[in-house]
């Protein structure tokens, strides 16, 4: 290299470093939602092959417009034919639907299955329906947008109540109803299912919820609401995918340093919010039973995330903290 080429190479190295720095800053700002507040993400199911498109926010507020991995995990679990939601004849109430990955994905997958498999005409005319609820107005607007983007005509609570006695629209238009509903309202909330949505509580066959128990979430009123639902339909199936935010050694150590000492000998590191939820359920005559969550389900969801997302959720111990619970009435003695 001659003396004239050396300054040129130095300028190239400087430009390359500046370019990498600017790129890193732009990537960080975009991840924080400062460049693109909204983005469209996709989630693909393998069996049946279905692609779900969702508009989500990169960062809060509100948290309901963000995409949380728990919703995808709950969807994968609900699609299992051995313990999930049946393709026809069920009415699903989802608590805290957020961006709608569970509700919309469940209906899309079940619709694809009904179209490819031979079923009696009566079964196809009675598809599973979903009532997707939330308490955040912006989240509900986004959920409605996502439902329409995936080919569903979402019915509002006004439409649901006015069409109760009229002719129902055929699938997929009438398979999903979206509306504001407070799951912590107890008996008042259960009565609102009939008055606002035209759905009698006894018709609710399944209740699903992902990450709805935390400080500031649906608890403490959620156990009272579930108890009222069981009074209307004792055979209702309630499945909640909750997050233990004190899972993992690092998180547990930080919580102890912060002065949080969960008072339970069986699970000394369990999130206090989950402990309180279990206690309140017992006070309302309910038991909370942990059911196994196949690690392959979490692995499938993680594999479809970007590298940055995988690192982020792994570092905060999210996958270790996912706990699947079945809520049911206490056995009569």
XYZ file of C-alpha atoms in Angstrom:
333
model
C 0.000 0.000 0.000
C 1.314 3.440 -0.844
C 0.995 6.523 1.311
C -2.028 7.794 -0.643
C -4.082 4.651 -0.002
C -3.603 4.667 3.779
C -5.796 7.769 4.438
C -8.493 6.289 2.169
C -8.560 3.006 4.159
C -8.706 4.932 7.418
C -11.712 6.845 6.128
C -13.355 3.577 5.052
C -12.838 2.055 8.487
C -14.238 5.168 10.137
C -17.253 5.161 7.811
C -17.840 1.455 8.502
C -17.773 2.010 12.261
C -20.125 4.965 11.957
C -22.434 2.914 9.762
C -22.523 0.073 12.280
C -23.139 2.518 15.096
C -25.976 4.258 13.275
C -27.476 0.880 12.356
C -27.331 -0.307 15.957
C -28.980 2.882 17.193
C -31.721 2.638 14.565
C -32.335 -1.019 15.464
C -32.613 -0.144 19.159
C -34.969 2.772 18.511
C -37.109 0.580 16.273
C -37.263 -2.166 18.909
C -38.431 0.439 21.424
C -41.157 1.548 19.010
C -39.711 5.017 18.468
C -39.414 4.555 14.687
C -42.275 2.146 13.967
C -44.785 2.210 16.845
C -46.915 -0.421 15.072
C -45.815 -3.476 13.125
C -47.366 -6.620 11.663
C -46.117 -9.940 13.009
C -47.058 -13.456 11.959
C -47.450 -16.735 13.797
C -47.579 -20.012 11.901
C -49.247 -23.184 13.110
C -47.963 -26.450 11.706
C -51.024 -28.644 12.184
C -53.121 -27.392 10.549
C -50.938 -25.034 8.477
C -52.322 -21.607 9.354
C -50.643 -18.215 9.277
C -51.920 -15.556 11.685
C -51.246 -11.900 10.947
C -51.361 -9.458 13.865
C -50.838 -5.740 14.183
C -49.018 -5.109 17.461
C -47.229 -2.310 19.257
C -43.506 -2.521 19.856
C -43.776 -1.096 23.377
C -46.447 0.058 25.820
C -48.724 1.740 26.522
C -50.982 -0.132 26.463
C -49.578 -3.570 27.234
C -52.640 -5.180 25.638
C -51.528 -4.044 22.188
C -48.177 -5.797 22.542
C -47.537 -9.419 21.609
C -46.735 -11.654 24.568
C -45.379 -15.183 24.021
C -47.867 -16.572 26.542
C -50.724 -16.025 24.096
C -48.971 -18.134 21.480
C -48.235 -20.881 24.006
C -51.867 -20.950 25.139
C -52.967 -21.182 21.505
C -50.682 -24.159 20.870
C -52.053 -25.870 23.983
C -55.688 -25.161 23.093
C -55.181 -26.718 19.651
C -54.260 -30.118 21.129
C -57.202 -32.462 20.398
C -56.651 -34.463 23.595
C -57.280 -31.626 26.044
C -57.882 -28.451 24.034
C -60.987 -26.780 22.666
C -63.271 -28.854 20.399
C -63.863 -27.712 16.826
C -67.625 -27.426 17.190
C -70.256 -26.944 19.846
C -68.098 -24.946 22.289
C -68.391 -21.356 23.511
C -65.056 -19.952 24.656
C -64.670 -16.932 26.908
C -61.174 -15.483 26.712
C -60.050 -13.122 29.461
C -57.552 -10.406 28.568
C -57.424 -11.193 24.843
C -54.943 -8.416 24.062
C -53.915 -8.470 20.403
C -55.995 -11.624 19.820
C -53.393 -14.260 18.989
C -55.175 -16.978 20.997
C -58.767 -16.197 19.976
C -58.083 -15.502 16.298
C -55.548 -18.313 15.930
C -57.900 -20.829 17.520
C -60.749 -19.974 15.160
C -58.514 -19.897 12.066
C -57.020 -23.288 12.873
C -60.368 -24.877 13.662
C -61.893 -23.456 10.493
C -59.026 -24.954 8.468
C -59.544 -28.328 10.149
C -63.277 -28.328 9.462
C -62.667 -27.550 5.795
C -60.164 -30.380 5.298
C -61.824 -33.095 7.359
C -65.083 -34.862 6.658
C -67.580 -34.019 9.367
C -71.346 -34.258 9.622
C -73.208 -31.245 8.272
C -74.696 -30.632 11.711
C -71.220 -30.280 13.232
C -70.081 -27.825 10.581
C -73.177 -25.685 11.185
C -72.330 -25.368 14.892
C -68.728 -24.186 14.973
C -66.941 -23.195 18.147
C -67.433 -19.541 18.960
C -65.197 -17.203 20.920
C -66.012 -14.208 23.085
C -62.758 -12.238 23.226
C -62.717 -9.664 26.016
C -60.472 -7.012 27.488
C -60.803 -3.867 29.608
C -58.605 -1.608 27.472
C -60.408 0.352 24.746
C -57.322 0.697 22.543
C -56.590 -3.024 22.857
C -60.165 -3.841 21.827
C -59.897 -1.584 18.785
C -56.667 -3.279 17.765
C -58.165 -6.717 18.426
C -61.087 -5.873 16.141
C -58.650 -4.725 13.462
C -56.690 -7.981 13.745
C -59.834 -10.103 13.548
C -60.875 -8.377 10.315
C -57.348 -8.608 8.934
C -57.581 -12.395 9.337
C -60.956 -12.670 7.608
C -63.381 -12.402 10.537
C -66.122 -9.852 10.930
C -65.959 -9.006 14.624
C -69.286 -8.272 16.281
C -69.391 -5.594 18.966
C -71.332 -6.063 22.191
C -74.140 -3.885 20.785
C -74.383 -6.074 17.681
C -74.230 -9.232 19.793
C -77.138 -8.199 22.006
C -79.285 -6.838 19.163
C -78.812 -9.975 17.050
C -79.519 -12.382 19.895
C -82.990 -13.246 18.630
C -82.256 -12.662 14.962
C -80.642 -14.764 12.302
C -76.980 -15.400 13.037
C -74.363 -14.810 10.387
C -72.618 -17.870 9.061
C -68.992 -18.681 9.807
C -66.517 -17.167 9.960
C -68.274 -13.820 10.377
C -70.246 -14.702 13.511
C -67.669 -16.935 15.172
C -65.999 -14.194 17.194
C -67.472 -11.479 19.374
C -65.259 -8.760 20.823
C -66.175 -6.488 23.687
C -65.225 -4.842 26.933
C -65.696 -7.079 29.943
C -64.136 -6.825 33.399
C -63.246 -10.312 34.639
C -62.830 -8.994 38.179
C -66.470 -7.953 38.514
C -67.782 -11.104 40.232
C -71.516 -11.780 39.889
C -72.023 -8.438 38.147
C -69.566 -9.436 35.429
C -71.250 -12.819 34.946
C -74.671 -11.184 34.573
C -73.156 -8.830 31.982
C -72.448 -11.787 29.692
C -76.199 -12.029 29.092
C -77.052 -8.344 29.109
C -74.134 -7.112 26.991
C -73.277 -10.047 24.749
C -76.461 -12.099 24.665
C -74.630 -15.166 25.990
C -76.088 -16.933 28.997
C -73.360 -17.901 31.493
C -74.507 -21.524 31.385
C -73.515 -21.630 27.699
C -69.853 -20.860 28.447
C -68.017 -24.174 28.044
C -64.394 -23.003 28.192
C -62.580 -20.092 29.815
C -59.060 -19.236 28.667
C -56.664 -16.598 29.893
C -52.977 -15.863 29.485
C -50.957 -13.830 32.008
C -54.020 -12.355 33.727
C -52.864 -12.738 37.337
C -50.282 -10.184 38.393
C -50.075 -7.051 40.497
C -52.653 -4.785 38.879
C -54.315 -7.544 36.823
C -57.768 -9.151 37.048
C -57.105 -10.545 40.527
C -58.490 -10.158 43.259
C -61.977 -10.220 41.717
C -61.252 -12.997 39.233
C -61.836 -15.910 41.680
C -65.302 -14.548 42.538
C -66.146 -14.294 38.830
C -64.987 -17.852 38.161
C -67.022 -19.122 41.124
C -70.154 -17.511 39.660
C -69.433 -19.051 36.270
C -69.165 -22.491 37.866
C -72.524 -21.920 39.566
C -74.056 -21.352 36.130
C -72.200 -24.242 34.477
C -70.380 -26.656 36.841
C -68.845 -28.492 33.870
C -67.124 -25.370 32.505
C -63.419 -25.852 31.799
C -61.190 -23.018 33.067
C -57.547 -22.997 31.934
C -55.155 -20.169 32.781
C -51.574 -19.815 31.590
C -49.948 -17.684 34.267
C -46.455 -16.300 34.668
C -44.369 -16.740 37.801
C -42.351 -13.543 37.710
C -40.170 -14.802 40.552
C -38.999 -17.906 38.688
C -35.329 -18.663 38.102
C -32.429 -18.223 40.470
C -31.476 -14.741 39.284
C -35.017 -13.353 39.515
C -35.572 -15.003 42.903
C -32.348 -13.487 44.234
C -33.396 -10.014 43.103
C -36.822 -10.449 44.703
C -35.268 -11.438 48.029
C -32.928 -8.448 47.900
C -35.993 -6.273 47.292
C -37.513 -7.636 50.487
C -40.188 -9.885 48.936
C -40.478 -13.109 50.904
C -43.222 -15.380 49.511
C -44.779 -17.274 52.414
C -45.310 -20.763 51.048
C -43.142 -23.753 52.021
C -43.955 -25.857 48.972
C -42.932 -23.278 46.380
C -40.745 -20.763 48.213
C -39.999 -18.759 45.074
C -43.567 -18.546 43.720
C -44.800 -15.141 42.672
C -46.794 -13.625 45.574
C -49.559 -12.635 43.133
C -50.050 -16.311 42.222
C -50.050 -17.316 45.894
C -52.745 -14.746 46.649
C -54.776 -15.920 43.660
C -54.701 -19.517 44.893
C -55.773 -18.445 48.372
C -58.655 -16.357 47.077
C -59.808 -19.238 44.903
C -59.927 -21.472 47.986
C -62.011 -18.851 49.782
C -64.548 -19.087 46.944
C -64.636 -22.875 46.969
C -62.229 -23.375 44.064
C -58.961 -25.222 43.707
C -56.082 -24.326 41.413
C -54.303 -27.365 40.016
C -51.111 -27.123 37.990
C -51.191 -29.284 34.877
C -48.127 -30.298 32.845
C -47.125 -28.000 30.021
C -45.256 -29.864 27.313
C -41.803 -28.253 26.880
C -42.146 -28.888 23.143
C -44.967 -26.331 23.025
C -42.743 -23.602 24.455
C -39.902 -24.702 22.189
C -42.095 -24.367 19.068
C -43.139 -20.858 20.012
C -39.579 -19.789 20.863
C -38.268 -21.209 17.584
C -40.589 -18.899 15.616
C -39.349 -15.783 17.375
C -36.561 -13.558 16.185
C -33.154 -13.980 17.765
C -33.541 -10.726 19.682
C -36.923 -11.825 21.069
C -35.567 -15.199 22.140
C -32.682 -13.601 23.998
C -34.927 -11.019 25.643
C -37.497 -13.500 26.979
C -34.857 -16.029 27.993
C -32.896 -13.461 30.003
C -35.970 -12.423 31.987
C -36.821 -16.066 32.797
C -40.171 -15.913 31.012
C -40.117 -19.488 29.701
C -39.240 -20.894 33.127
C -42.082 -18.927 34.678
C -44.913 -20.186 32.444
C -47.326 -22.245 34.548
C -50.506 -23.875 33.273
C -53.363 -24.095 35.764
C -56.786 -25.708 35.765
C -59.308 -23.984 38.047
C -62.223 -26.121 39.218
C -64.682 -26.363 42.130
C -63.385 -28.028 45.270
C -64.671 -31.612 45.650
C -67.753 -31.804 47.851
C -67.113 -33.551 51.139
